[in-house]
mmCIF file of C-alpha atoms in Angstrom:
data_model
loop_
_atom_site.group_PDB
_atom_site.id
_atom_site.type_symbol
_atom_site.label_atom_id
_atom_site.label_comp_id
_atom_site.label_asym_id
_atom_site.label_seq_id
_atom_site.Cartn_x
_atom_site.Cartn_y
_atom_site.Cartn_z
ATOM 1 C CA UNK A 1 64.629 1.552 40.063
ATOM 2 C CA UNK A 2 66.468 4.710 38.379
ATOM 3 C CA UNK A 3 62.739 6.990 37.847
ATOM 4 C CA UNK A 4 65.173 9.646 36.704
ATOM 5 C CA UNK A 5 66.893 7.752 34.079
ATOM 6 C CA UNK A 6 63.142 6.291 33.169
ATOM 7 C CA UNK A 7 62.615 9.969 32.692
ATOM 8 C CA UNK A 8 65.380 10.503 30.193
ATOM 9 C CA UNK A 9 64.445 7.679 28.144
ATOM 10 C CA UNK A 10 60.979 8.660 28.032
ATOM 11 C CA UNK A 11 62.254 11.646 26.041
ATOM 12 C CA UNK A 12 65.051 10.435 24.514
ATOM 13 C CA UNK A 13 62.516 8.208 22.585
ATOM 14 C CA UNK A 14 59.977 10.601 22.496
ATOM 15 C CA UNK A 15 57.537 8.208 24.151
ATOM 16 C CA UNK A 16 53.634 9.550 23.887
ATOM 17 C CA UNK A 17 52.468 7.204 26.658
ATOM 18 C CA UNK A 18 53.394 8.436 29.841
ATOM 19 C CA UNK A 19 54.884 6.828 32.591
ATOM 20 C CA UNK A 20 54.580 7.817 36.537
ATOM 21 C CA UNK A 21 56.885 5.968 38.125
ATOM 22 C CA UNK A 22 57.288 5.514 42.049
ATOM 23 C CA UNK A 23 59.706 4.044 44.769
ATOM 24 C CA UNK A 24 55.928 3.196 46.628
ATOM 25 C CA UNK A 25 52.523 3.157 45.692
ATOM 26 C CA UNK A 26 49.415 1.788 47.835
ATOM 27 C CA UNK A 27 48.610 0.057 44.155
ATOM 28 C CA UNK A 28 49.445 0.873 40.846
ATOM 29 C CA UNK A 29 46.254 -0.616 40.009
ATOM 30 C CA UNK A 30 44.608 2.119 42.422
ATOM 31 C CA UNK A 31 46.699 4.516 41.298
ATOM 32 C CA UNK A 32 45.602 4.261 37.331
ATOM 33 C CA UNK A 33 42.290 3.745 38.015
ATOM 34 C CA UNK A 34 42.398 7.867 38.935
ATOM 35 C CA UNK A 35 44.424 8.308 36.249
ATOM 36 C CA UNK A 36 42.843 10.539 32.875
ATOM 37 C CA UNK A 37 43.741 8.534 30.136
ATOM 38 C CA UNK A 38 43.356 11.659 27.349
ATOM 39 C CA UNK A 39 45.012 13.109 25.330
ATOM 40 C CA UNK A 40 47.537 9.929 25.050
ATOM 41 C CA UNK A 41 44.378 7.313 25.770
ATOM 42 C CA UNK A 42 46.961 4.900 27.647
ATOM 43 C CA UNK A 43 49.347 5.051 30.428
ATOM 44 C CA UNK A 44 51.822 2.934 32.634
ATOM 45 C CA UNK A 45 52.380 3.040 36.347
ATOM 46 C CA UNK A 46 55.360 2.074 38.006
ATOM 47 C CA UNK A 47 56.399 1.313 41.673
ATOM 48 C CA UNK A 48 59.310 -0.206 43.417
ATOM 49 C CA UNK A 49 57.101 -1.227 45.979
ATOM 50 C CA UNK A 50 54.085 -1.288 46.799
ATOM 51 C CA UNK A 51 52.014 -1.513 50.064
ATOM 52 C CA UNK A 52 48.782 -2.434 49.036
ATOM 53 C CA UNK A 53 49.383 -4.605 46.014
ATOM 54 C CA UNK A 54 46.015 -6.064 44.042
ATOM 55 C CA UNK A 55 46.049 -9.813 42.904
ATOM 56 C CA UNK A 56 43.535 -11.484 40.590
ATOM 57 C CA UNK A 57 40.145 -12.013 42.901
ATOM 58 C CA UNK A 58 40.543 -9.221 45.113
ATOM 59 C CA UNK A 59 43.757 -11.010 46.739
ATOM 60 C CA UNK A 60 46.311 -9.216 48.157
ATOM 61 C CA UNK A 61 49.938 -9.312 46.058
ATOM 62 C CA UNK A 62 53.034 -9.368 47.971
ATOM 63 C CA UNK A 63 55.650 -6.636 46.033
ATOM 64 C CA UNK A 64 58.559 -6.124 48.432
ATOM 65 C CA UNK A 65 61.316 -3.771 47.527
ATOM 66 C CA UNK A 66 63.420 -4.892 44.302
ATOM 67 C CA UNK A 67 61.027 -5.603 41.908
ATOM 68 C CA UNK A 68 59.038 -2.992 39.731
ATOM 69 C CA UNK A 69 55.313 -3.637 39.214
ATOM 70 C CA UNK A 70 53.551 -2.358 36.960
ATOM 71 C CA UNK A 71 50.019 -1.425 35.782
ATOM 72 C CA UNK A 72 48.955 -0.684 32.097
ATOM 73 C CA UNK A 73 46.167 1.779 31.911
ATOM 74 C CA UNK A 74 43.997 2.507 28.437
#
């Protein structure tokens, strides 16, 4: 995953929703959850991996390196 060139298309486009992107997060879904969602009132949280990934139920989600998961926060 190429966070930098995220970056310049973020503002290239002018986006108003930010974006953190990560090579590894514990969870994105952890990660939002601490997130403040003003003044945009959403946000998106990338990782290239994550450690501590959340399934549906409380079940753990496998994310190895390759892939980038993502969490939508609003």
């Amino acid at each position: 995953m190429d966070i930098k060139r995220i970056e310049e298309l973020m503002l290239e486009r002018q986006m108003s929703i930010p974006i953190y992107c990560y090579e590894e997060l514990d969870s994105t879904n952890e990660f939002a959850k601490g997130i403040r969602l003003h003044p945009f009132g959403a946000s998106f949280v990338l990782a290239a991996h994550q450690t501590a990934g959340k399934g549906r139920q409380g079940r753990s989600f496998h994310s190895p390196y390759g892939g980038v998961y993502l969490t939508y926060a609003f």
